[in-house]
Short mmCIF file of C-alpha atoms in Angstrom, two decimals:
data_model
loop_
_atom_site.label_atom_id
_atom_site.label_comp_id
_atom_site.label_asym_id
_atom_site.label_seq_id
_atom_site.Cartn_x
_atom_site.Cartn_y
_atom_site.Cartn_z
CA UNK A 5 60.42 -65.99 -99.64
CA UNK A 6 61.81 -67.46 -102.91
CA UNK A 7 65.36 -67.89 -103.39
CA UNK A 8 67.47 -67.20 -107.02
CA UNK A 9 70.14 -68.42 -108.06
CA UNK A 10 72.23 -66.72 -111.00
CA UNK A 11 75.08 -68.89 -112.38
CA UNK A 12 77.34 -67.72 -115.06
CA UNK A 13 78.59 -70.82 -117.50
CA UNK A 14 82.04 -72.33 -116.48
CA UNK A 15 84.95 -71.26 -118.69
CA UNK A 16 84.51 -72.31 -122.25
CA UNK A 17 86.78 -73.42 -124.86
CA UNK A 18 88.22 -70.93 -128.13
CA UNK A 19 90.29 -73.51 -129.06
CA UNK A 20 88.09 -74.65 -132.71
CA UNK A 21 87.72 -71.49 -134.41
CA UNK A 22 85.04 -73.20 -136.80
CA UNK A 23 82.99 -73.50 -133.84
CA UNK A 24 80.06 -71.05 -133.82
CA UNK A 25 79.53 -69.42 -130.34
CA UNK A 26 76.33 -71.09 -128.96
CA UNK A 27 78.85 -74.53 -130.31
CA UNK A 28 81.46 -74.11 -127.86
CA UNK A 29 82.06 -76.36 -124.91
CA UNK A 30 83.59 -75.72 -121.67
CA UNK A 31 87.29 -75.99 -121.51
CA UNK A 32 89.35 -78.50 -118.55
CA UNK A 33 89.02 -75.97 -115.89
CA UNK A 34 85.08 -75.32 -116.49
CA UNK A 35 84.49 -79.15 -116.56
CA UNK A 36 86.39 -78.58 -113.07
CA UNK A 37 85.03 -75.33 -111.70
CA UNK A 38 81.22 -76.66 -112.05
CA UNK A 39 80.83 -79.61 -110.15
CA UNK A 40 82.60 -77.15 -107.14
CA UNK A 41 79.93 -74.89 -107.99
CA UNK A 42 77.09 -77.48 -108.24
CA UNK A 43 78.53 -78.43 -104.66
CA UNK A 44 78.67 -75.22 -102.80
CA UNK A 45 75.28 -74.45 -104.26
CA UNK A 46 73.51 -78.00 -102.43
CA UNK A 47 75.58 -77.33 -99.36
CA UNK A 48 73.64 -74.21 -98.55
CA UNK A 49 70.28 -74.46 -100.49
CA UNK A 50 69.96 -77.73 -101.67
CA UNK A 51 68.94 -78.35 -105.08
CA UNK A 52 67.09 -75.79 -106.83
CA UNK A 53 63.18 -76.47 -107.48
CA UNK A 54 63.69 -75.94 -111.48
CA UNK A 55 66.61 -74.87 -113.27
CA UNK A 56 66.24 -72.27 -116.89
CA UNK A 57 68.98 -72.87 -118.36
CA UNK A 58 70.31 -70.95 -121.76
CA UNK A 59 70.75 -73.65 -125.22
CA UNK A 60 74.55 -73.00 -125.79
CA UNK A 61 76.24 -75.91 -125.21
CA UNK A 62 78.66 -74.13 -122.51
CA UNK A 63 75.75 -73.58 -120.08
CA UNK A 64 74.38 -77.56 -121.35
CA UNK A 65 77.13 -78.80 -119.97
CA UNK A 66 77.64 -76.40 -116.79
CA UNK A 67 74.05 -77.68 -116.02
CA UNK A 68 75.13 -81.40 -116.43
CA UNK A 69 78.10 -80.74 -114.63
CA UNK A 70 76.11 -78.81 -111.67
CA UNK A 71 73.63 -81.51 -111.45
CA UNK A 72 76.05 -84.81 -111.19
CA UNK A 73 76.29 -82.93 -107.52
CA UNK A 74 72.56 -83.14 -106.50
CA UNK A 75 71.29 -86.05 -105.11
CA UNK A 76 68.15 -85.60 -107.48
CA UNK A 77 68.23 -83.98 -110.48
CA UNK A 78 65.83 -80.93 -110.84
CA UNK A 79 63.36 -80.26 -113.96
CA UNK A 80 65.84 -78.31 -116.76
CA UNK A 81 64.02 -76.02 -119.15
CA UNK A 82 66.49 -75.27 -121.97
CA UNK A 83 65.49 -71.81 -123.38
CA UNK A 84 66.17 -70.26 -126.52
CA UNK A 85 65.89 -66.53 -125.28
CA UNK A 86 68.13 -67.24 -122.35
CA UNK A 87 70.91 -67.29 -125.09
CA UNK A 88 73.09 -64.17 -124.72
CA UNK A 89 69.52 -62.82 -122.74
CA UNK A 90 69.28 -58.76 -121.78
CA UNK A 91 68.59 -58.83 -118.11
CA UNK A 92 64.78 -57.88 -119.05
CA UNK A 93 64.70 -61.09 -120.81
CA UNK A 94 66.31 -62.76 -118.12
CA UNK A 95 63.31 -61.42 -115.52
CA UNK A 96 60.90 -62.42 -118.09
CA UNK A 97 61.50 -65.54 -117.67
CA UNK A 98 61.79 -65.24 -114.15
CA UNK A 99 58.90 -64.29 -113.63
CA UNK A 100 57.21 -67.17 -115.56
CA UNK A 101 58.18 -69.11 -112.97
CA UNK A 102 55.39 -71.05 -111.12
CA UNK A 103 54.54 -69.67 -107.88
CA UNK A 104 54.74 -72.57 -106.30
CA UNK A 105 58.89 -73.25 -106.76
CA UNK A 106 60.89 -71.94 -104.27
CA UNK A 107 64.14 -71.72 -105.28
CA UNK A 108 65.08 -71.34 -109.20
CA UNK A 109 68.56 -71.36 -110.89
CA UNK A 110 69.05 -69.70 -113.94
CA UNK A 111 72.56 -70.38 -116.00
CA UNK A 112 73.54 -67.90 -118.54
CA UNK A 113 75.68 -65.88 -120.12
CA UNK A 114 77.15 -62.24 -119.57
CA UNK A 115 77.24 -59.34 -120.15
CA UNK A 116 72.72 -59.87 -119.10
CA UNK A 117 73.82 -62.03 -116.14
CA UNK A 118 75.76 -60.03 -114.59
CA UNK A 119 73.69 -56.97 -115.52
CA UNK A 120 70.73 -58.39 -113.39
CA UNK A 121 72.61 -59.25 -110.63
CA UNK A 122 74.30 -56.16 -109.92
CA UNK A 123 70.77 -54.98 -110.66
CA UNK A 124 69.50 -57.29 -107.66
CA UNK A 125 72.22 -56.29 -105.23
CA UNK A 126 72.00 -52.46 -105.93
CA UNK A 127 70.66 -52.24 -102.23
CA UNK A 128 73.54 -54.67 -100.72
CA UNK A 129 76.96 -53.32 -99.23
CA UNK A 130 78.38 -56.30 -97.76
CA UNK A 131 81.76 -57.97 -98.92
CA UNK A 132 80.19 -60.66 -101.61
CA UNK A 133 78.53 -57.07 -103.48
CA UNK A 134 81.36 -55.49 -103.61
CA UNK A 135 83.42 -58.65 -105.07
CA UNK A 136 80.81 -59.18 -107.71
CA UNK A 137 80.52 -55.75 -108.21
CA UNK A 138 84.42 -55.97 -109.01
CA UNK A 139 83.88 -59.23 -111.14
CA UNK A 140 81.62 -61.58 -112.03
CA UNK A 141 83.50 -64.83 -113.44
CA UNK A 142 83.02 -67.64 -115.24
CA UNK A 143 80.85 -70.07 -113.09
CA UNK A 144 80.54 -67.10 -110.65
CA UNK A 145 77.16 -67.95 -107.95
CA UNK A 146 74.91 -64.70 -107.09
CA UNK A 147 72.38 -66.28 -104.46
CA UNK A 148 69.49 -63.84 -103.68
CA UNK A 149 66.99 -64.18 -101.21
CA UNK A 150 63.21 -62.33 -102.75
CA UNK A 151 61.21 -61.00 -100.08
CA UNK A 152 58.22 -62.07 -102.07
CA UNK A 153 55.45 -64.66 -102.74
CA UNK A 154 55.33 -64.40 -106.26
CA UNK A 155 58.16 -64.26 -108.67
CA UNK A 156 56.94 -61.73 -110.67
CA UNK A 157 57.24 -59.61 -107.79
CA UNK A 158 61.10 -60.45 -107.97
CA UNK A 159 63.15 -57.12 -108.27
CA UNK A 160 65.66 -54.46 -106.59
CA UNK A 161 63.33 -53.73 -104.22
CA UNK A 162 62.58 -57.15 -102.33
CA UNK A 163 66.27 -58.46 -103.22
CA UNK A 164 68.84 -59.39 -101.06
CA UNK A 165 72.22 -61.02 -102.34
CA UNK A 166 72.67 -64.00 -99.76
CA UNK A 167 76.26 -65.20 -101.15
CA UNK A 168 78.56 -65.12 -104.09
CA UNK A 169 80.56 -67.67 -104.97
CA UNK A 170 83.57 -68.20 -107.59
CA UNK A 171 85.76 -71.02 -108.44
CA UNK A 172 88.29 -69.35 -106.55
CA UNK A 173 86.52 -69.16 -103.48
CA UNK A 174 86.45 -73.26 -103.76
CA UNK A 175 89.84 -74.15 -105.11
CA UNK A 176 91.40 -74.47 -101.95
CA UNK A 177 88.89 -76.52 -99.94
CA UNK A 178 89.44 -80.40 -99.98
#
């Protein structure tokens, strides 16, 4: 069983219209939203084996921000492709993944993302589908559960959305 995690970047700044794109930060409530993310994430799976993780510096610091809530910090490969990826690309690097990781987090960017994910959860019906089928926020969580041994098995087929999580979900716990 290997578990995925897909985890859109936390809201980003448009405040610097200089900035180019893959330049923009994350505004004051993605610096918040992550770390609640991050959080909810260890709560229920613990850190992630490895973590691919797109260059913009939005998803950077969504990582950083994710990771200040592990109590060890997981490898990070920063990938070019992951940048504004299709959700083929996104597989493809998936499914580089060695066999031998368990539980992977990738953190992108939509409209790919999202794209996979509904992709993943084609075969769900519970509540969490149909909310992320509704929306799929900034620093939204799709956890999946891959009824396989290898992850380039990983597809509709063997997927099985275990939660989704949003800021919202999280504002109101203390």
């Amino acid at each position: 069983m290997k578990r995925l995690s897909l985890l859109r970047h936390a809201k980003s700044a448009w405040d610097d219209p200089n900035l180019e794109d893959v330049d923009r930060p994350l505004n004051g409530r993605g610096r918040k939203a992550a770390p609640l993310i991050g959080a909810a994430l260890h709560a229920d799976w613990g850190a992630p084996d490895q973590i691919l993780c797109s260059v913009a510096e939005r998803t950077r610091e969504t990582c950083s921000r994710v990771c200040a809530t592990f109590k060890t910090t997981p490898p990070v490969k920063f990938i070019d492709r992951l940048y504004l990826a299709s959700p083929a690309e996104i597989m493809a690097e998936v499914a580089r993944t060695p066999d031998d990781l368990n539980h992977l987090l990738v953190i992108g960017h939509n409209p790919g993302l999202e794209m996979i994910a509904l992709e993943l959860a084609k075969q769900s019906n519970e509540p969490d589908a149909t909310r992320m089928r509704t929306k799929f926020p900034t620093a939204g969580l799709a956890q999946f559960e891959i009824d396989a041994k290898r992850w380039k098995a990983a597809d509709s087929d063997n997927a099985r959305l275990h939660r989704f999580t949003t800021p919202a979900d999280l504002s109101d716990r203390d």
